[in-house]
Coordinates of C-alpha atoms and ligand atoms in Angstrom, one line a residue:
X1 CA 5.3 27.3 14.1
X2 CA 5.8 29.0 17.3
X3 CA 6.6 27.3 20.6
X4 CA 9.0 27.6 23.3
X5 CA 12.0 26.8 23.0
X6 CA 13.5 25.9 27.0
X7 CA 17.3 25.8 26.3
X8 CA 18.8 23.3 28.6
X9 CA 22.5 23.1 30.3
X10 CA 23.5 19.9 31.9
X11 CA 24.2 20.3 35.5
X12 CA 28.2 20.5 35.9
X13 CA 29.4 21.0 32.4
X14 CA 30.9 23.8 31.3
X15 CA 31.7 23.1 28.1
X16 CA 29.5 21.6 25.3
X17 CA 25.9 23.5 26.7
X18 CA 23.4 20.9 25.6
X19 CA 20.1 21.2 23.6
X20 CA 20.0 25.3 23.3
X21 CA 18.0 25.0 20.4
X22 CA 15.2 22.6 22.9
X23 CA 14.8 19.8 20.4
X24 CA 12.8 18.0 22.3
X25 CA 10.2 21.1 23.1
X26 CA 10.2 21.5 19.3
X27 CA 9.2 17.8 18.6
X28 CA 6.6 17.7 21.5
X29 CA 4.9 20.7 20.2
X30 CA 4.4 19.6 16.4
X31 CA 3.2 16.1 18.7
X32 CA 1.4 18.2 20.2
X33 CA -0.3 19.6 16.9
X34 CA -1.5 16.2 15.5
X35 CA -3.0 15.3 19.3
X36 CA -5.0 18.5 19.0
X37 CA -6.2 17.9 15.6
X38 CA -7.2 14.2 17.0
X39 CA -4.2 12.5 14.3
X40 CA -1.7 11.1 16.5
X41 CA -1.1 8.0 15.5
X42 CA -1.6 5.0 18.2
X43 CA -0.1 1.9 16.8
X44 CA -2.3 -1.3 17.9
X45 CA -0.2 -4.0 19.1
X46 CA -1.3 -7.1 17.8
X47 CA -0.7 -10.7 18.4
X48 CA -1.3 -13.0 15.5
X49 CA -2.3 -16.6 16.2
X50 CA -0.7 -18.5 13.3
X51 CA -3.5 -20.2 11.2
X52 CA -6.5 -18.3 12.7
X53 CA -6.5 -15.1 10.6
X54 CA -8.4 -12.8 10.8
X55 CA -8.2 -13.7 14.5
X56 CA -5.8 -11.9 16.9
X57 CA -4.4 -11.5 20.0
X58 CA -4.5 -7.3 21.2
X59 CA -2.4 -6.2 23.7
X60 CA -3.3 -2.6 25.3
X61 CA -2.5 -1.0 28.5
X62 CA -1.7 -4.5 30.3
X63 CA -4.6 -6.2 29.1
X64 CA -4.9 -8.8 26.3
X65 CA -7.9 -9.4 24.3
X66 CA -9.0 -11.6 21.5
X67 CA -10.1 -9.5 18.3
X68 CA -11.4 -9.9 14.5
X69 CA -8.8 -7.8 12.2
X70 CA -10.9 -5.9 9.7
X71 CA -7.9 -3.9 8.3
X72 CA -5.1 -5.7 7.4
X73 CA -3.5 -5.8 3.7
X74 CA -2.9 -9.5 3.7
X75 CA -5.9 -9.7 1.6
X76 CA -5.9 -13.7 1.3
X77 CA -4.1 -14.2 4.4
X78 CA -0.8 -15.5 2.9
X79 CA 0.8 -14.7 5.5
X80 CA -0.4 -17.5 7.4
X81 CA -0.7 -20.4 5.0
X82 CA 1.0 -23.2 5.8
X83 CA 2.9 -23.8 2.3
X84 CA 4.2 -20.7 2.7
X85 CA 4.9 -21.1 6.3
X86 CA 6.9 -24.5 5.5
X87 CA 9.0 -22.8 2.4
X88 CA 9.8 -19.8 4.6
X89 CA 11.3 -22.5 7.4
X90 CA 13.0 -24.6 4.7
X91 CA 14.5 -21.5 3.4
X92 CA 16.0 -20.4 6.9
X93 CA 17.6 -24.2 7.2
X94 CA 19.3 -24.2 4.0
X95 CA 19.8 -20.7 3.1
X96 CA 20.2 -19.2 6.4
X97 CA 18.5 -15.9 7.9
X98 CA 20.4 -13.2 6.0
X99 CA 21.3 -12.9 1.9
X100 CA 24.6 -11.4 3.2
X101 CA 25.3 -7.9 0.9
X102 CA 23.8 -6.0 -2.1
X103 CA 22.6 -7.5 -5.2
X104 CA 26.0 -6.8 -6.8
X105 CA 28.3 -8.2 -3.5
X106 CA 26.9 -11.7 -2.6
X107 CA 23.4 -10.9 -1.9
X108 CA 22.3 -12.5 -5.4
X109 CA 21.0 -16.0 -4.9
X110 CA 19.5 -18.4 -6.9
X111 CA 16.5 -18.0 -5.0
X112 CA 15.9 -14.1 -5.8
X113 CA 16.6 -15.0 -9.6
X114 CA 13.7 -17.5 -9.5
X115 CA 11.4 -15.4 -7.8
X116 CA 12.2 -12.7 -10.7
X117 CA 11.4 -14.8 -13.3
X118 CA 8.5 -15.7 -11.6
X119 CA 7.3 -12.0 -11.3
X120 CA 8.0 -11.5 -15.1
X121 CA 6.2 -14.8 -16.0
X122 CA 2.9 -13.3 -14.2
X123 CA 2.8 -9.9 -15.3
X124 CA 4.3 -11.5 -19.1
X125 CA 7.4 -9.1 -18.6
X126 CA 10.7 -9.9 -20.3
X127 CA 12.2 -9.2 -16.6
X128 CA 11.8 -8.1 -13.0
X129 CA 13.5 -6.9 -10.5
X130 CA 13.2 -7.2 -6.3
X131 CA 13.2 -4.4 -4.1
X132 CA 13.2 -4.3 -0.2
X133 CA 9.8 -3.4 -0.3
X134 CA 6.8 -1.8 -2.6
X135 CA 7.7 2.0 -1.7
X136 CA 11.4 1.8 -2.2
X137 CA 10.4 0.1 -5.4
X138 CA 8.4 3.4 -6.3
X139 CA 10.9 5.4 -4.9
X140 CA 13.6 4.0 -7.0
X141 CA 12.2 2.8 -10.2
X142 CA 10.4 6.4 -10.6
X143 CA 13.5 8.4 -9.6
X144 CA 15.6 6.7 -11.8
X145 CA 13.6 7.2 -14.7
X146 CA 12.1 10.6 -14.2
X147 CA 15.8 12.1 -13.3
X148 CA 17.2 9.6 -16.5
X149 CA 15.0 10.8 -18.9
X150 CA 16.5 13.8 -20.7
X151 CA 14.1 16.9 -20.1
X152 CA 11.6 13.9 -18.7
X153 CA 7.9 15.4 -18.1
X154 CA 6.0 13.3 -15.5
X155 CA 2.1 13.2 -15.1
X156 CA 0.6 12.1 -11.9
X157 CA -3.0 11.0 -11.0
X158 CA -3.7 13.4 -8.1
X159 CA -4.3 10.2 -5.6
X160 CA -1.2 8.1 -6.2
X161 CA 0.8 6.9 -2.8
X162 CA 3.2 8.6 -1.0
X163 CA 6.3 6.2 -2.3
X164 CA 5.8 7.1 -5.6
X165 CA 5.3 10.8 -4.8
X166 CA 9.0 10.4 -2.7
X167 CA 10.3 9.0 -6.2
X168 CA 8.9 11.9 -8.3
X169 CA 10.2 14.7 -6.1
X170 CA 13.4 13.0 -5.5
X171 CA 13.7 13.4 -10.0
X172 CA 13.5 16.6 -9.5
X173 CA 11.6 16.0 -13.0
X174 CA 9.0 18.3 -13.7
X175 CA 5.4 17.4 -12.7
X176 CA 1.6 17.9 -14.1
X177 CA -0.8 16.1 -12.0
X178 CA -4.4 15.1 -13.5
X179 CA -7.1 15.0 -11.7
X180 CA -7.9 11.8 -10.0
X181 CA -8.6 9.1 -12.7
X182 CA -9.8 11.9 -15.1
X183 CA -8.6 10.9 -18.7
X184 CA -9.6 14.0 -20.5
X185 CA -7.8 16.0 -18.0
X186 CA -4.6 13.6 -18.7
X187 CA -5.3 13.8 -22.7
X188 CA -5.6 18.0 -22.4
X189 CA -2.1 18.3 -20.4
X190 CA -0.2 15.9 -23.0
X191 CA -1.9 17.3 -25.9
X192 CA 0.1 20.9 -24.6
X193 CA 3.7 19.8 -24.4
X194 CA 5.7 18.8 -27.0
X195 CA 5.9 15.6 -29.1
X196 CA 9.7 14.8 -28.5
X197 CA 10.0 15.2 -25.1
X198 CA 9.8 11.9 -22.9
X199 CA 6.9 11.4 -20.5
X200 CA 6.2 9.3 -18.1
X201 CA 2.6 8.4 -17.1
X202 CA 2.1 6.8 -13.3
X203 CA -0.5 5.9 -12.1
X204 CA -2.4 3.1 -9.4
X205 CA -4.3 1.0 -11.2
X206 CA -6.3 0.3 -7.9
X207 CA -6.2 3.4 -5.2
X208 CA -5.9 2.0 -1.9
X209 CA -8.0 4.3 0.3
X210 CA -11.0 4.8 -2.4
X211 CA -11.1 1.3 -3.8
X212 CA -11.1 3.7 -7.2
X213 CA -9.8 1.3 -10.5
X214 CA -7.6 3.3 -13.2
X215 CA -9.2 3.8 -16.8
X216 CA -5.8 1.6 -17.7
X217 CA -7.4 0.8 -21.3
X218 CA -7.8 4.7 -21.9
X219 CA -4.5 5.5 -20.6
X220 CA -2.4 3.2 -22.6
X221 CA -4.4 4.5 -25.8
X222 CA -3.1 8.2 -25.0
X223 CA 0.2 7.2 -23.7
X224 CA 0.5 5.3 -27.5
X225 CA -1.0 8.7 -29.1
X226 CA 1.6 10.7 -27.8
X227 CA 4.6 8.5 -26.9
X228 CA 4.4 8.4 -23.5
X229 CA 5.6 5.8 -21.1
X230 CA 3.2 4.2 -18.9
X231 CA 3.5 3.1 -15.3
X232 CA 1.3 1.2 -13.3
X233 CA 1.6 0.3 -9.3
X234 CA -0.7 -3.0 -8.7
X235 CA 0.3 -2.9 -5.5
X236 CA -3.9 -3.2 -3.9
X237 CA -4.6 -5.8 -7.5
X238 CA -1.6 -8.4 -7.6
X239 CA -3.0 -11.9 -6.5
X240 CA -6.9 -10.7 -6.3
X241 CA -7.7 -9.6 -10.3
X242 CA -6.8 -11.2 -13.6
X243 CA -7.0 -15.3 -14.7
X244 CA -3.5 -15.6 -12.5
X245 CA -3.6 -12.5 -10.0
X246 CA -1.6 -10.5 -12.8
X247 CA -4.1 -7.6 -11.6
X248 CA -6.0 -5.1 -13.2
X249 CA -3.3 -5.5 -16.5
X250 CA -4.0 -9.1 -16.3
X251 CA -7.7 -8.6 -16.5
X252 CA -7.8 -6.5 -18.7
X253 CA -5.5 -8.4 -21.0
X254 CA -3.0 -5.3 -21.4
X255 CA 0.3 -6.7 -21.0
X256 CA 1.6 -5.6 -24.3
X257 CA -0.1 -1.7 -23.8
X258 CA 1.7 -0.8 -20.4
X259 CA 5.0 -0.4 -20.1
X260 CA 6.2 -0.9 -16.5
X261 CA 4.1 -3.1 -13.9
X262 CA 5.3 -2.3 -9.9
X263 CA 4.1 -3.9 -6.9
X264 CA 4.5 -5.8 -3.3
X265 CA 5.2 -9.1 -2.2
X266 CA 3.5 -7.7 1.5
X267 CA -0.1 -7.8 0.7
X268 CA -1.9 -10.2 -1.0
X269 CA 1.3 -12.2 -1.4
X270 CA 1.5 -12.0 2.2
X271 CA 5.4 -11.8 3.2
X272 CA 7.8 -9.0 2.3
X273 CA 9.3 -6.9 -0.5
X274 CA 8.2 -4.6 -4.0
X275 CA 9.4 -5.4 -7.5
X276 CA 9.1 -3.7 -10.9
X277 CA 8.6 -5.9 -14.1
X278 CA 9.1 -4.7 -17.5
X279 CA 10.8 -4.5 -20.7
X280 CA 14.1 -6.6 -20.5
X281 CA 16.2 -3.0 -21.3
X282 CA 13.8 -1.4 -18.7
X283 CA 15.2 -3.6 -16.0
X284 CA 18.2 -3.4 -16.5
X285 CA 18.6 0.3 -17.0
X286 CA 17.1 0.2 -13.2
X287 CA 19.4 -2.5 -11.9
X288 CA 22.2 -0.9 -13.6
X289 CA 21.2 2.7 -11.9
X290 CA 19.0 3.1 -9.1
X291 CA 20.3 3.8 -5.6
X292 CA 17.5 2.4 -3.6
X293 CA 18.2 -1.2 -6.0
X294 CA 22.1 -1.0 -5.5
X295 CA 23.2 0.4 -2.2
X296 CA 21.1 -1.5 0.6
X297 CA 21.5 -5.9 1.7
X298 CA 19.3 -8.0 -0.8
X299 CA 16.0 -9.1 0.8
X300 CA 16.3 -12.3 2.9
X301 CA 16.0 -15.7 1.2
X302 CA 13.4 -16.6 3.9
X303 CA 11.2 -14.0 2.6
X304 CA 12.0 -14.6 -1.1
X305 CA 11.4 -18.3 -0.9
X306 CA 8.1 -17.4 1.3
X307 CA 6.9 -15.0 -1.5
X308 CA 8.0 -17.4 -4.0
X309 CA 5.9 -20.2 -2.8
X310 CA 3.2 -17.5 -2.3
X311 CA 3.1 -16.1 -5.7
X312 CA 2.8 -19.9 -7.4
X313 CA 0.1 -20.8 -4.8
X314 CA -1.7 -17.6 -5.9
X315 CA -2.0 -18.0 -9.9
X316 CA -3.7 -20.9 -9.2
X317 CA -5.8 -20.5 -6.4
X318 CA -8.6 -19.0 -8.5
X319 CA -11.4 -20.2 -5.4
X320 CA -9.2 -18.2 -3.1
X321 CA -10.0 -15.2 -5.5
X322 CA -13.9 -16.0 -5.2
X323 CA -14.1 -16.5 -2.4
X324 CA -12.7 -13.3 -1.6
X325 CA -15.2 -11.4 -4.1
X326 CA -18.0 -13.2 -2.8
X327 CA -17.4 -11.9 1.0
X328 CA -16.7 -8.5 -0.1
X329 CA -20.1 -8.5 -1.8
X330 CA -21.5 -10.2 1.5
X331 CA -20.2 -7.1 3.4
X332 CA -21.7 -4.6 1.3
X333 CA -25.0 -5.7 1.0
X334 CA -24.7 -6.5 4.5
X335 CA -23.3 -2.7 5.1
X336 CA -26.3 -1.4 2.9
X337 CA -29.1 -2.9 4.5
X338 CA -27.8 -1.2 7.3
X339 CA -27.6 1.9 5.8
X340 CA -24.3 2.4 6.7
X341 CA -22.2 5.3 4.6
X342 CA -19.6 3.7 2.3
X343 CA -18.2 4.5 -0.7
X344 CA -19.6 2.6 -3.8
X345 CA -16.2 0.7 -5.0
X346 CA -15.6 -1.7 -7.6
X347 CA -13.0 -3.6 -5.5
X348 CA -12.3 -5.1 -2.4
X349 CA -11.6 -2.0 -0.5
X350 CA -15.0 -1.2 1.7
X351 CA -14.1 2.8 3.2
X352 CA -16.8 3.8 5.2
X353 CA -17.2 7.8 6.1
X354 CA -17.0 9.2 9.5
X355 CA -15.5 12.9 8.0
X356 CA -13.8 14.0 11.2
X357 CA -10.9 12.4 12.7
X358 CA -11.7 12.5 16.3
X359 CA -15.0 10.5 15.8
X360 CA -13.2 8.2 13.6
X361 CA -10.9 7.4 16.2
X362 CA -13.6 6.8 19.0
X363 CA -15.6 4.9 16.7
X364 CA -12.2 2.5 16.2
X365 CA -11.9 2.7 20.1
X366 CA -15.3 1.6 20.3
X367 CA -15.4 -1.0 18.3
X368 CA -12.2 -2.4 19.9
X369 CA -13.8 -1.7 23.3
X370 CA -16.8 -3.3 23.0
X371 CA -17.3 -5.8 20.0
X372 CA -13.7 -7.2 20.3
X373 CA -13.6 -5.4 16.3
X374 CA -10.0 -4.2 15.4
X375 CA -10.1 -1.6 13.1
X376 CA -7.7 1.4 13.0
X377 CA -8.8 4.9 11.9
X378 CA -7.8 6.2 8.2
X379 CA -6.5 9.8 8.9
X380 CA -4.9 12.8 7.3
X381 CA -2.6 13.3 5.7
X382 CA -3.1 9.5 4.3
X383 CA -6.9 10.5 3.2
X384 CA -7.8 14.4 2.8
X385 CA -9.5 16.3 6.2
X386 CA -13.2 16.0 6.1
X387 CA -12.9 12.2 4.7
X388 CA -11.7 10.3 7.4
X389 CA -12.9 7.2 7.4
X390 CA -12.8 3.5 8.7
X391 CA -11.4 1.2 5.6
X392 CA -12.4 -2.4 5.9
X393 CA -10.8 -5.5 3.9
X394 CA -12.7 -8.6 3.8
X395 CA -10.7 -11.4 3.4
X396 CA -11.4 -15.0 2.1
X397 CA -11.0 -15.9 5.9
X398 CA -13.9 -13.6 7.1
X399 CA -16.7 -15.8 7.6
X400 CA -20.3 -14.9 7.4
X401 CA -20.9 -14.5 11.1
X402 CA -17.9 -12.4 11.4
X403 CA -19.2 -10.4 8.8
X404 CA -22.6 -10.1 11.0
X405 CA -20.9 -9.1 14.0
X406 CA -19.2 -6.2 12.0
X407 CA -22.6 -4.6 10.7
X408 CA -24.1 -5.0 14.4
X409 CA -21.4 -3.8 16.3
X410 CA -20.7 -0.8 13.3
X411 CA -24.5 0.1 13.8
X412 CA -24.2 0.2 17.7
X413 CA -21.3 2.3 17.2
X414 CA -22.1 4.2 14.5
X415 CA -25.2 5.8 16.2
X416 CA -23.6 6.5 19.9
X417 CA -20.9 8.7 17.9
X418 CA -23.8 10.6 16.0
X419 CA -22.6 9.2 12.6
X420 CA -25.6 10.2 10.2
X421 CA -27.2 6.8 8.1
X422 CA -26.8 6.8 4.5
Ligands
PLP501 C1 1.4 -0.2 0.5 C2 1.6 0.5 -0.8 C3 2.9 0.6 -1.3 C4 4.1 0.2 -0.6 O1 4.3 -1.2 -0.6 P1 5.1 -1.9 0.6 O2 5.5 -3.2 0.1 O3 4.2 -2.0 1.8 O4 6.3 -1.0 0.9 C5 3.0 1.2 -2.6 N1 2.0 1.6 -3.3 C6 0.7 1.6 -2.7 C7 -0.4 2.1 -3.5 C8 0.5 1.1 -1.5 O5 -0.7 1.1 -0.9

């Protein structure tokens, strides 16, 4: 990377010259770089209005407008349902704000301890264990393991998320990656190493920017053929799939096949915080060694009680789960007719293709602009160049005009950046 580098002396010091190396030059310049290439990142500053989800306030440049949210990850809108709402606010009156230290020092309430058996109870776990969130859950369950496991081998679908990536590297573990949800390119690379050694097989069983479902069935039948250790993070299927929003495990009724379940309390549980559910010796081993589970302040019992209540009002709100299939079929067919490009998924994630980042951002901006539509452009490095792309997630909320307003003002839009039809 070249750029130059303007070192700087403060006026009237003589010793202790400042910035001769010109941080700040170096970090504008790599700014710079992503401005050029049209993938700075411009953070939308919403409003919510409590109990009108998917409605929300935008504030930009001085103004304020009223918008539809197409793109959030509270998938059921959790995060605004008033049982929820009303265990969160108990919590803070008896509990307080804060849990007060680790896990191991005073953090541990009886609160967290529920929520855990909870979590095991869904994903029919011996145990689970809370994290601060769902990528220092990756990060920590995966490092422990990988760097734990004598002479450990880990294989990675090519497409999983960036926490557990951090996790893996962090092992220092060595790595094979498969191509994305290829099975016979996972059964060729364990077929090669050797029978004795411990592996470790991760994967999403949904992919959040593809809407992509793991073969999960396939998988645990080649992790059982060659003694493998299977991982799966439901972080995009907890709440929405299975009898009980178990996920994709849940649905497919293979509890007993995989070996480690991970996901987040922020999405379609609608508060805060990741945990990992598994084998009682599993958890423990992780509770007993993992940095990112020992060393940091044990998540608020405002957000545990909020997720608690959350999680129970999920495994039975099975019309909350139609409901939610039936609009993202609504949007589909809707986006179809239209001949608008998206990628055929099997889930609720709808990404639509605008394959250059600069158009994907003014199509965003004109959205926001003119149909009062928030939706923020998918970019590099979170989606491969050439695929960059708008990713919309209907909720149970989105009504049927809403869902109207999206394909008309996506059309409009659509055509006045020179986005091809489908
Ligand atoms: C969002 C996400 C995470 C991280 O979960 P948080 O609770 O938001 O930290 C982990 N894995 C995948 C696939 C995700 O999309």
């Amino acid at each position: 990377m070249s750029f130059s580098r303007k070192p700087r002396v403060e006026a009237g010091t003589t010793s202790a010259p400042a910035d001769v190396f010109g941080y700040d030059a170096f970090f504008n310049h790599a700014l710079d770089g992503l401005k050029g290439a049209g993938n700075y990142r411009h953070f939308a500053r919403l409003e919510r209005l409590p109990g009108q989800f998917p409605r929300a306030l935008l504030h930009s440049d001085g103004a304020v407008r009223e918008v539809t949210v197409w793109c959030s990850n509270d998938y059921l809108g959790m995060s605004q349902h008033p049982t929820v709402e009303a265990a969160m606010v108990e919590a803070g009156h008896t509990s307080g704000a804060g849990a007060g230290g680790t896990r191991n020092i005073s953090g541990t309430h009886q609160v967290h301890a529920a929520l855990e058996a909870e979590l095991a109870a869904l994903h029919r776990k011996d145990a689970a264990l809370l994290f601060t969130s769902g990528y220092i859950a990756n990060q920590g369950a995966l490092a422990t393991l990988a760097s734990r496991l004598p002479n450990c081998i880990v294989l990675s679908d090519a497409k999983n998320h960036a926490s557990m990536i951090a996790g893996l590297r962090q092992s220092g573990a060595e790595k094979l990656i498969f191509r994305h949800n290829d099975v016979a390119h996972l059964a060729e690379l364990l077929a090669a190493l050797p029978r004795e050694r411990p592996k470790l097989i991760a994967v999403e069983s949904v992919y959040s920017m593809d809407g992509t479902i793991a073969d999960l069935r396939s998988i645990a039948a080649l992790a059982k053929e060659y003694g493998a250790l299977t991982y799966v993070d439901e972080v995009h299927a907890v709440g929405l799939y299975g009898v009980r929003g178990g996920g994709i495990i849940d649905a497919l009724g293979l509890h007993d096949q995989i070996d480690i379940v991970q996901a987040t309390l922020a999405k379609a549980f609608g508060v805060m915080g990741g945990y990992v559910a598994a084998s009682a010796a599993t958890i423990d081993f992780l509770r007993s060694f993992s940095a990112e589970f020992i060393f940091t302040t044990s998540l608020s019992p405002v957000l545990v009680a909020a997720a608690l209540s959350s999680v129970r009002h999920v495994a039975t709100a099975t019309d909350l789960r139609i409901r939610h299939q039936t609009q993202v079929a609504k949007l589909k067919k809707a986006l179809a007719a239209a001949r608008i490009p998206v990628l055929a998924t099997d889930t609720h994630i709808v990404p639509v293709i605008i394959g250059d980042a600069k158009r994907c951002k003014a199509v965003c901006d004109g959205l926001r602009d003119n149909h009062n539509i928030y939706v923020q452009p998918i970019n590099f490095p979170t989606v491969p160049r050439g695929t960059e792309r708008l990713r919309l997630t209907p909720s149970p909320l989105h009504t049927d005009a809403q869902i109207a307003a999206l394909v008309t003002a996506l059309t409009t839009e659509l055509a006045r950046h020179g986005v091809p039809q489908a």
